[in-house]
Short mmCIF file of C-alpha atoms in Angstrom, two decimals:
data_model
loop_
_atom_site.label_atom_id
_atom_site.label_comp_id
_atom_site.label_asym_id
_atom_site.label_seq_id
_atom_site.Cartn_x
_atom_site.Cartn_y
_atom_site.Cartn_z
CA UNK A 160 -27.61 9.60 7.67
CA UNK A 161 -27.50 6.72 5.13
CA UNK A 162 -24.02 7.89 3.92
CA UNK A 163 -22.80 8.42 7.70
CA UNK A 164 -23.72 4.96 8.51
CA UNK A 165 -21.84 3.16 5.67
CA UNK A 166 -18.59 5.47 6.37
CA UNK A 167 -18.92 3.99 9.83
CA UNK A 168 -18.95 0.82 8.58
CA UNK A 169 -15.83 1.39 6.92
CA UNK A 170 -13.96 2.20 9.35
CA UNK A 171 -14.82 -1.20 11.27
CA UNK A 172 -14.28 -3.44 8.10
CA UNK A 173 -10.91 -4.57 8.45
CA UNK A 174 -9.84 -1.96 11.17
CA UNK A 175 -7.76 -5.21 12.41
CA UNK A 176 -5.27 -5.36 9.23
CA UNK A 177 -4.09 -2.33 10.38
CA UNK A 178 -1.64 -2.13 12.70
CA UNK A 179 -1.92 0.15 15.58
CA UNK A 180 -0.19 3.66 15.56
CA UNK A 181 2.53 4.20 18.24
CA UNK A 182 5.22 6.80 17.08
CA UNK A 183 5.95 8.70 14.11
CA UNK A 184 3.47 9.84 10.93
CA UNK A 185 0.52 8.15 9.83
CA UNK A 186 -1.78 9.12 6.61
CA UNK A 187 -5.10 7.60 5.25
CA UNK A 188 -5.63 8.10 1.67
CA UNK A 189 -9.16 7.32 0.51
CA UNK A 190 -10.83 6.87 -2.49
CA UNK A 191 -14.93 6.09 -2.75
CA UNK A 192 -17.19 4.72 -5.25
CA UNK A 193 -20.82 4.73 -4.88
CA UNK A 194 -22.17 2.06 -7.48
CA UNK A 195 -25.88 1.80 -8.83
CA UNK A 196 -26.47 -1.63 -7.71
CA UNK A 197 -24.58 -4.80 -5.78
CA UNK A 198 -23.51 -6.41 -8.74
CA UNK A 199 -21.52 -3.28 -10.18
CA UNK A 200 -20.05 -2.89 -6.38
CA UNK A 201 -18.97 -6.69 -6.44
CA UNK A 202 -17.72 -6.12 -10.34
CA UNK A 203 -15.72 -2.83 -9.22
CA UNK A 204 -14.70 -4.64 -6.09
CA UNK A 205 -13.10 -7.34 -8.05
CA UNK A 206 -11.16 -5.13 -10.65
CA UNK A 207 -9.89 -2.67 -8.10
CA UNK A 208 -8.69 -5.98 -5.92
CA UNK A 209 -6.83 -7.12 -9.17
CA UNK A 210 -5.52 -4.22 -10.02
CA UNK A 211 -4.08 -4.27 -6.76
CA UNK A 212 -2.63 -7.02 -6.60
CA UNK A 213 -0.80 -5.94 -9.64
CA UNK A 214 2.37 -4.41 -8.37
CA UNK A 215 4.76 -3.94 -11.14
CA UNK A 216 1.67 -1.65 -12.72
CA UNK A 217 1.00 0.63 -10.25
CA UNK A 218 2.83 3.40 -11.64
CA UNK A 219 0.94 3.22 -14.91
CA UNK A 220 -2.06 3.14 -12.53
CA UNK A 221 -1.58 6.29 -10.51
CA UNK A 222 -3.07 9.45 -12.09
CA UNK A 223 0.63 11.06 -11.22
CA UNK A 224 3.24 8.35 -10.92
CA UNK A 225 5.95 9.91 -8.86
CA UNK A 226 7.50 6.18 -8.41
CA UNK A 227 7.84 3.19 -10.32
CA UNK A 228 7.42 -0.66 -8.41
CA UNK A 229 8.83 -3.82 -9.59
CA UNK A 230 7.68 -7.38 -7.73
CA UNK A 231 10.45 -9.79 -6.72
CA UNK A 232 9.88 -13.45 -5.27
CA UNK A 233 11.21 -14.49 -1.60
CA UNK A 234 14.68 -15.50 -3.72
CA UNK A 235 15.38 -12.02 -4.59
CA UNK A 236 14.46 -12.59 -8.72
CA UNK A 237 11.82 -10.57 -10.39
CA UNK A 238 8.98 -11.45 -11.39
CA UNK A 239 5.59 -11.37 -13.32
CA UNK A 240 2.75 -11.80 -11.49
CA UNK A 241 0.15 -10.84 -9.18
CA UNK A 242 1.48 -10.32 -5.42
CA UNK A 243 1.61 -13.05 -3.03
CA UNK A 244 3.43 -12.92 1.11
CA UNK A 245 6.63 -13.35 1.16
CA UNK A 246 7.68 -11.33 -1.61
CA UNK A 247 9.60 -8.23 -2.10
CA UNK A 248 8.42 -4.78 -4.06
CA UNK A 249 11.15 -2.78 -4.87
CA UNK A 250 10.58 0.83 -4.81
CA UNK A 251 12.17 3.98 -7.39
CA UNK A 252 11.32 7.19 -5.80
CA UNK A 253 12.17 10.55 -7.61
CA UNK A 254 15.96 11.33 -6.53
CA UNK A 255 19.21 9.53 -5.63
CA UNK A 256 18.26 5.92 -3.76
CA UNK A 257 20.65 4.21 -1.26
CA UNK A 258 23.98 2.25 -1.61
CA UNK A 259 22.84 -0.59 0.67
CA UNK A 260 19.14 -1.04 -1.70
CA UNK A 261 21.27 -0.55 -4.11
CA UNK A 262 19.91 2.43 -5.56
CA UNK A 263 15.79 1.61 -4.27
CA UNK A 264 13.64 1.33 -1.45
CA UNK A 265 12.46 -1.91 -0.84
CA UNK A 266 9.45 -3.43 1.29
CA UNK A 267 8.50 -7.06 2.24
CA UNK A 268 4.60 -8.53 1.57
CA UNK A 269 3.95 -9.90 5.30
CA UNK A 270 0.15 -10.28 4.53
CA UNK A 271 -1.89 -10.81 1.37
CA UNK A 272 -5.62 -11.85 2.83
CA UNK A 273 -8.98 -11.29 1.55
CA UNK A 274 -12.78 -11.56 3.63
CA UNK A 275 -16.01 -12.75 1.92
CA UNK A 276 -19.20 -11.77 3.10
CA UNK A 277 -22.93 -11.40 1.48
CA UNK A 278 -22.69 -7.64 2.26
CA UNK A 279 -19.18 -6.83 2.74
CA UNK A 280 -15.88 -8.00 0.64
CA UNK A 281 -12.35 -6.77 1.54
CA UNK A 282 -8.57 -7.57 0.33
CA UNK A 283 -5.74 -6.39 2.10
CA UNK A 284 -1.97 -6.29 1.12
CA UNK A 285 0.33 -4.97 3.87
CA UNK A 286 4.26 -4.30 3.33
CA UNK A 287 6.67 -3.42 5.82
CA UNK A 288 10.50 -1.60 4.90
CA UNK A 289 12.89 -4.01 4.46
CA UNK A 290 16.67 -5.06 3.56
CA UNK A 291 17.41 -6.25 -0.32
CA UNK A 292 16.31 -9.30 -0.57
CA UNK A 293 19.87 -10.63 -1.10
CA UNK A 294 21.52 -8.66 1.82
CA UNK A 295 22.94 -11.41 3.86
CA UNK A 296 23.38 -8.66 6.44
CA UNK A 297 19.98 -7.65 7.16
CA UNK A 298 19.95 -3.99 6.93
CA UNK A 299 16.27 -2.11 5.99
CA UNK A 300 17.17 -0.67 2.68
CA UNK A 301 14.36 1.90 2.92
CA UNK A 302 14.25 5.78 4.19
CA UNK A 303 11.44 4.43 7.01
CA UNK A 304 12.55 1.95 9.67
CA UNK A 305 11.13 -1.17 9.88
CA UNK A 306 8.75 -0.02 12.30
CA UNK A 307 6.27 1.66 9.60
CA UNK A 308 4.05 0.23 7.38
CA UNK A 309 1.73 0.39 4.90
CA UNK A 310 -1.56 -1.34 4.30
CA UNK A 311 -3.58 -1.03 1.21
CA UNK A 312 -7.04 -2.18 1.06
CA UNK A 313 -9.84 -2.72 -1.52
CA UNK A 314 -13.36 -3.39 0.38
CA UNK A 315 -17.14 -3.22 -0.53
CA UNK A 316 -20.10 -2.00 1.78
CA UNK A 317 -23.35 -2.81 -0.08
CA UNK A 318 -23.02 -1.11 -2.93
CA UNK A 319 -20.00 1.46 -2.17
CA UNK A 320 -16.56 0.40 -2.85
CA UNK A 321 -13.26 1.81 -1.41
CA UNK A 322 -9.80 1.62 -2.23
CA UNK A 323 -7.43 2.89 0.89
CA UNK A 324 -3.88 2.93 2.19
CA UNK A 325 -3.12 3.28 5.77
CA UNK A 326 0.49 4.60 6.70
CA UNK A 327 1.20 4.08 10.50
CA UNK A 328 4.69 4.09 12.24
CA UNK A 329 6.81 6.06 10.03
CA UNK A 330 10.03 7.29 11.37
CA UNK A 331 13.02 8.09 9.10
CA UNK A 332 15.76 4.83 8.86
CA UNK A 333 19.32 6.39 10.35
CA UNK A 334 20.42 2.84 11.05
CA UNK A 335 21.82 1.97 7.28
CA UNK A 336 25.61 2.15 8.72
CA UNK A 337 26.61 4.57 5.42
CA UNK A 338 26.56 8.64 6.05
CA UNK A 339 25.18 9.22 2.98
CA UNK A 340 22.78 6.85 2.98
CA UNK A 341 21.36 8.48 6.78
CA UNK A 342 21.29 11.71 5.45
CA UNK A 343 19.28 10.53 2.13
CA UNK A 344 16.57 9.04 4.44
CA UNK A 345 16.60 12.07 6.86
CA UNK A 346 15.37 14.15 4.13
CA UNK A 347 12.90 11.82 2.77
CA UNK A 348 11.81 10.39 5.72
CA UNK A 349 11.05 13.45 7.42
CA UNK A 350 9.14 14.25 4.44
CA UNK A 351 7.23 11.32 4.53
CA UNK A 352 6.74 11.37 8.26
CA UNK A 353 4.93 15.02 7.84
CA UNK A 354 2.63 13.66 4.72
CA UNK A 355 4.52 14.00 1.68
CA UNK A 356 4.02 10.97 0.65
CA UNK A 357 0.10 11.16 0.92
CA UNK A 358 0.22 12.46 -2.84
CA UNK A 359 1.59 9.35 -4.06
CA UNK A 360 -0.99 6.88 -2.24
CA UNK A 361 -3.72 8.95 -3.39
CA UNK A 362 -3.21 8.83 -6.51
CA UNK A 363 -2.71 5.13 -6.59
CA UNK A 364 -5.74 4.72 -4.37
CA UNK A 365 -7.34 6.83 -7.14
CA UNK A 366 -6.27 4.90 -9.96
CA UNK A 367 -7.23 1.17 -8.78
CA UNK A 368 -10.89 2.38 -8.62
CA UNK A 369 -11.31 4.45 -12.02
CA UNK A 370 -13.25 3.49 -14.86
CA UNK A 371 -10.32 2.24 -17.51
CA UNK A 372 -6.25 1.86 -16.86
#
């Protein structure tokens, strides 16, 4: 009953970051850590939220990295650092990538946000497909429309802490304008759309919450 309570706590903390499913796939990829005490929970919470927020290593994070991510500022030039809204992740997926990301996926940060609380902590980082940053013409350079997103969240209940991601909306992108680059995203945005991508985001989820990286 105890554990059946805190899972339902879960699910409310930060519900709201997530945006509501409408159309297409969605996945949830969880990962849970029951700690000994608060302080551990709190400790675990923090490293898993900085690990996080720690794009350009969350390949070497994931216990199988099937992509590689690399952080770029709202100007399009890449950088060190932890994450922060505005910015862009650029994406390497296993296989050919399109002409108009010039050979990657990329997403934009729309919301980097964190909640304090005595009991309960949580730190959410949402991205959303997007053009290159330096595409004066706008086009999502990503094999989901601009419709689907992805929010990753660390949070602590008591003394249980959880690292999630939350796909909702995903549809493939046939809107580049290039042939090639629709038929690319049919394939791996169909995949996607029917959970292939789950492997991926568990495995990251995974990795932000184990004991050393």
């Amino acid at each position: 009953m105890k554990i059946k309570c805190i899972e339902m706590e879960r699910e409310i903390i930060g519900r709201d970051h997530i945006p509501v499913h409408q159309s297409g796939g969605e996945t949830d990829a969880i990962e849970r850590v029951a700690c000994e005490s608060y302080i551990q929970a709190i400790e675990l919470y923090q490293i898993g939220k900085s690990r996080l927020a720690d794009v350009n290593r969350w390949g070497e994070m994931s216990n199988i990295p099937l992509s590689s991510f690399k952080l770029f500022d709202s100007s399009g030039r890449s950088c060190d650092r932890t994450v922060a809204e505005g910015d862009y992740i650029r994406i390497d997926i296993p296989g050919p990538g399109t002409s108009i990301g010039k050979g990657y996926d990329w997403v934009h940060v729309e919301a980097v946000f964190s909640e304090v609380d005595f009991d309960e902590d949580i730190f959410t980082l949402r991205v959303r497909p997007s053009s290159h940053p330096l595409d004066p013409e706008g086009k999502t350079a990503h094999f989901l429309t601009s419709k689907a997103t992805s929010t990753f969240q660390i949070k602590r209940v008591k003394n249980v802490v959880y690292a999630e991601e939350h796909a909702r909306n995903e549809s493939p992108n046939m809107e580049t304008g290039n042939g090639l680059d629709n038929f690319r995203n049919a394939l791996v945005g169909t995949a996607a759309k029917i959970g292939l991508s789950y492997p991926q985001w568990k495995s990251l989820v995974k990795g932000l919450l184990k004991a050393e990286v």
